CSV table of N, CA and C in Angstrom, one decimal:
chain,number,residue,atom,x,y,z
A,1,MET,N,33.9,-34.1,27.4
A,1,MET,CA,34.5,-34.1,26.0
A,1,MET,C,33.8,-36.0,25.6
A,2,VAL,N,33.0,-35.6,25.2
A,2,VAL,CA,32.4,-37.7,24.5
A,2,VAL,C,33.6,-38.2,23.4
A,3,LEU,N,34.0,-39.9,23.4
A,3,LEU,CA,34.6,-40.7,22.7
A,3,LEU,C,34.0,-41.2,22.0
A,4,PRO,N,33.3,-41.7,20.5
A,4,PRO,CA,32.7,-42.7,20.4
A,4,PRO,C,33.5,-44.0,20.4
A,5,LEU,N,32.6,-45.1,20.8
A,5,LEU,CA,33.8,-46.3,21.5
A,5,LEU,C,33.9,-47.0,20.0
A,6,ILE,N,33.3,-46.5,18.9
A,6,ILE,CA,33.5,-47.3,17.7
A,6,ILE,C,33.8,-46.0,16.4
A,7,ASP,N,34.9,-46.5,15.3
A,7,ASP,CA,34.8,-46.0,14.4
A,7,ASP,C,34.4,-45.4,13.2
A,8,GLU,N,33.3,-45.1,13.1
A,8,GLU,CA,32.4,-44.2,12.7
A,8,GLU,C,32.7,-44.5,10.9
A,9,HIS,N,33.9,-44.1,10.6
A,9,HIS,CA,34.3,-44.3,9.0
A,9,HIS,C,34.4,-45.8,8.4
A,10,LYS,N,34.5,-46.6,9.3
A,10,LYS,CA,34.7,-48.3,8.9
A,10,LYS,C,33.8,-48.6,8.8
A,11,PRO,N,33.4,-49.8,7.9
A,11,PRO,CA,32.4,-50.8,7.8
A,11,PRO,C,32.8,-51.5,9.2
A,12,LYS,N,31.2,-51.8,9.8
A,12,LYS,CA,30.5,-52.6,10.7
A,12,LYS,C,29.8,-54.1,10.5
A,13,CYS,N,29.9,-55.0,10.7
A,13,CYS,CA,28.8,-56.7,10.8
A,13,CYS,C,27.5,-56.3,11.6
A,14,TYR,N,26.6,-55.9,10.4
A,14,TYR,CA,25.4,-55.9,11.9
A,14,TYR,C,24.7,-56.7,12.4
A,15,LEU,N,25.6,-58.2,11.8
A,15,LEU,CA,24.9,-59.9,12.3
A,15,LEU,C,26.1,-60.0,13.9
A,16,CYS,N,27.4,-59.0,13.9
A,16,CYS,CA,27.6,-59.5,15.2
A,16,CYS,C,29.1,-58.4,15.4
A,17,HIS,N,28.9,-57.5,15.1
A,17,HIS,CA,28.7,-55.6,15.2
A,17,HIS,C,30.6,-55.8,15.2
A,18,MET,N,31.3,-56.1,14.9
A,18,MET,CA,33.1,-56.4,14.8
A,18,MET,C,33.4,-55.4,13.4
A,19,GLY,N,33.7,-54.0,13.5
A,19,GLY,CA,34.3,-53.2,12.9
A,19,GLY,C,35.3,-53.8,11.9
A,20,PHE,N,35.3,-53.8,10.9
A,20,PHE,CA,36.7,-53.6,9.6
A,20,PHE,C,37.4,-52.5,8.9
A,21,GLU,N,37.8,-52.5,8.7
A,21,GLU,CA,39.5,-52.1,7.2
A,21,GLU,C,38.6,-51.0,6.1
A,22,ASN,N,37.9,-52.1,6.0
A,22,ASN,CA,37.4,-51.5,3.9
A,22,ASN,C,36.2,-53.1,3.6
A,23,ILE,N,35.0,-51.8,3.2
A,23,ILE,CA,34.0,-52.9,2.9
A,23,ILE,C,35.2,-54.8,1.8
A,24,GLU,N,35.5,-55.1,1.5
A,24,GLU,CA,35.9,-55.6,1.3
A,24,GLU,C,36.2,-57.2,2.3
A,25,LYS,N,36.7,-56.2,3.1
A,25,LYS,CA,36.9,-56.9,4.6
A,25,LYS,C,35.9,-57.9,5.2
A,26,LEU,N,35.2,-56.7,4.6
A,26,LEU,CA,32.8,-57.8,5.6
A,26,LEU,C,33.3,-57.5,4.9
A,27,ARG,N,32.7,-57.7,3.9
A,27,ARG,CA,31.9,-58.7,2.2
A,27,ARG,C,32.6,-60.4,3.1
A,28,GLU,N,34.3,-60.3,3.6
A,28,GLU,CA,35.0,-61.6,2.9
A,28,GLU,C,34.7,-62.8,4.3
A,29,HIS,N,34.7,-61.7,5.3
A,29,HIS,CA,34.4,-62.1,6.9
A,29,HIS,C,31.9,-62.3,7.2
A,30,GLN,N,31.9,-61.8,6.4
A,30,GLN,CA,30.4,-62.3,5.6
A,30,GLN,C,29.8,-63.9,5.6
A,31,ASN,N,30.8,-63.8,4.3
A,31,ASN,CA,31.2,-64.7,3.5
A,31,ASN,C,31.7,-66.2,4.3
A,32,VAL,N,32.5,-66.0,5.1
A,32,VAL,CA,32.7,-66.8,5.9
A,32,VAL,C,32.0,-67.0,6.8
A,33,GLU,N,32.4,-66.4,8.1
A,33,GLU,CA,31.8,-66.6,9.1
A,33,GLU,C,29.9,-66.3,9.3
A,34,HIS,N,28.9,-65.5,8.9
A,34,HIS,CA,28.2,-65.7,8.8
A,34,HIS,C,27.4,-65.8,7.7
A,35,LYS,N,27.7,-67.4,6.1
A,35,LYS,CA,27.4,-68.3,5.4
A,35,LYS,C,25.8,-68.7,5.6
A,36,GLU,N,25.4,-69.3,6.5
A,36,GLU,CA,24.7,-70.1,6.9
A,36,GLU,C,23.1,-69.3,6.8
A,37,PHE,N,23.6,-67.6,7.6
A,37,PHE,CA,22.7,-67.0,7.2
A,37,PHE,C,22.2,-66.4,6.0
A,38,PHE,N,23.3,-65.5,5.0
A,38,PHE,CA,22.9,-65.1,4.0
A,38,PHE,C,22.0,-66.2,3.3
A,39,GLU,N,22.6,-67.1,3.1
A,39,GLU,CA,21.7,-68.8,2.3
A,39,GLU,C,20.2,-68.8,3.2
A,40,SER,N,20.3,-69.0,4.5
A,40,SER,CA,18.5,-68.7,5.0
A,40,SER,C,17.7,-67.7,4.5
A,41,HIS,N,18.4,-66.9,4.1
A,41,HIS,CA,17.9,-65.5,3.8
A,41,HIS,C,17.3,-64.7,2.2
A,42,GLU,N,18.1,-66.0,1.6
A,42,GLU,CA,18.3,-65.4,0.2
A,42,GLU,C,17.0,-65.2,-0.4
A,43,ASN,N,16.8,-66.5,-0.3
A,43,ASN,CA,15.1,-66.5,-1.0
A,43,ASN,C,13.5,-65.6,-0.3
A,44,ILE,N,14.4,-65.0,-0.1
A,44,ILE,CA,12.6,-65.1,1.2
A,44,ILE,C,12.5,-63.5,0.1
A,45,ASN,N,13.3,-62.4,-0.4
A,45,ASN,CA,13.4,-60.5,-1.0
A,45,ASN,C,12.5,-61.4,-2.1
A,46,LYS,N,11.6,-62.1,-2.3
A,46,LYS,CA,10.8,-62.0,-3.9
A,46,LYS,C,10.3,-60.9,-4.3
A,47,ARG,N,10.7,-60.2,-5.5
A,47,ARG,CA,9.8,-59.4,-6.7
A,47,ARG,C,8.4,-59.9,-7.0
A,48,GLU,N,7.8,-59.3,-6.1
A,48,GLU,CA,6.3,-59.4,-6.4
A,48,GLU,C,4.8,-58.4,-6.5
A,49,PRO,N,4.5,-57.4,-7.5
A,49,PRO,CA,3.5,-57.1,-6.8
A,49,PRO,C,3.0,-58.0,-5.7
A,50,ALA,N,2.0,-56.6,-4.9
A,50,ALA,CA,1.4,-57.8,-3.9
A,50,ALA,C,-0.2,-57.0,-4.2
A,51,PRO,N,-1.0,-58.4,-3.4
A,51,PRO,CA,-2.4,-57.7,-3.9
A,51,PRO,C,-3.3,-56.7,-3.9
A,52,GLY,N,-3.4,-56.5,-5.1
A,52,GLY,CA,-4.3,-55.2,-5.6
A,52,GLY,C,-3.5,-53.5,-6.1
A,53,ASP,N,-2.0,-54.4,-5.8
A,53,ASP,CA,-1.8,-53.1,-7.1
A,53,ASP,C,-2.0,-52.9,-7.7
A,54,VAL,N,-1.7,-52.4,-9.0
A,54,VAL,CA,-2.5,-51.3,-10.4
A,54,VAL,C,-0.9,-51.3,-10.8
A,55,THR,N,-1.3,-52.2,-12.4
A,55,THR,CA,0.4,-51.5,-12.8
A,55,THR,C,0.0,-50.7,-14.5
A,56,VAL,N,0.0,-49.9,-14.4
A,56,VAL,CA,-0.2,-49.4,-15.2
A,56,VAL,C,1.0,-48.4,-17.1
A,57,PHE,N,0.3,-49.3,-17.3
A,57,PHE,CA,1.9,-48.8,-18.7
A,57,PHE,C,1.7,-47.7,-19.3
């Protein structure tokens, strides 16, 4: 029998791989512990058309 190393029903931080009881505790952890990471990657996700995209109205 193979047992999982983590609880699959609990959310896990993808930066430090810590498990949490619910999504609210995960959000709180990420806002406190990994604040610099999220602030530095905040402006990278700009939504704009790629060169050559055709828009149909």
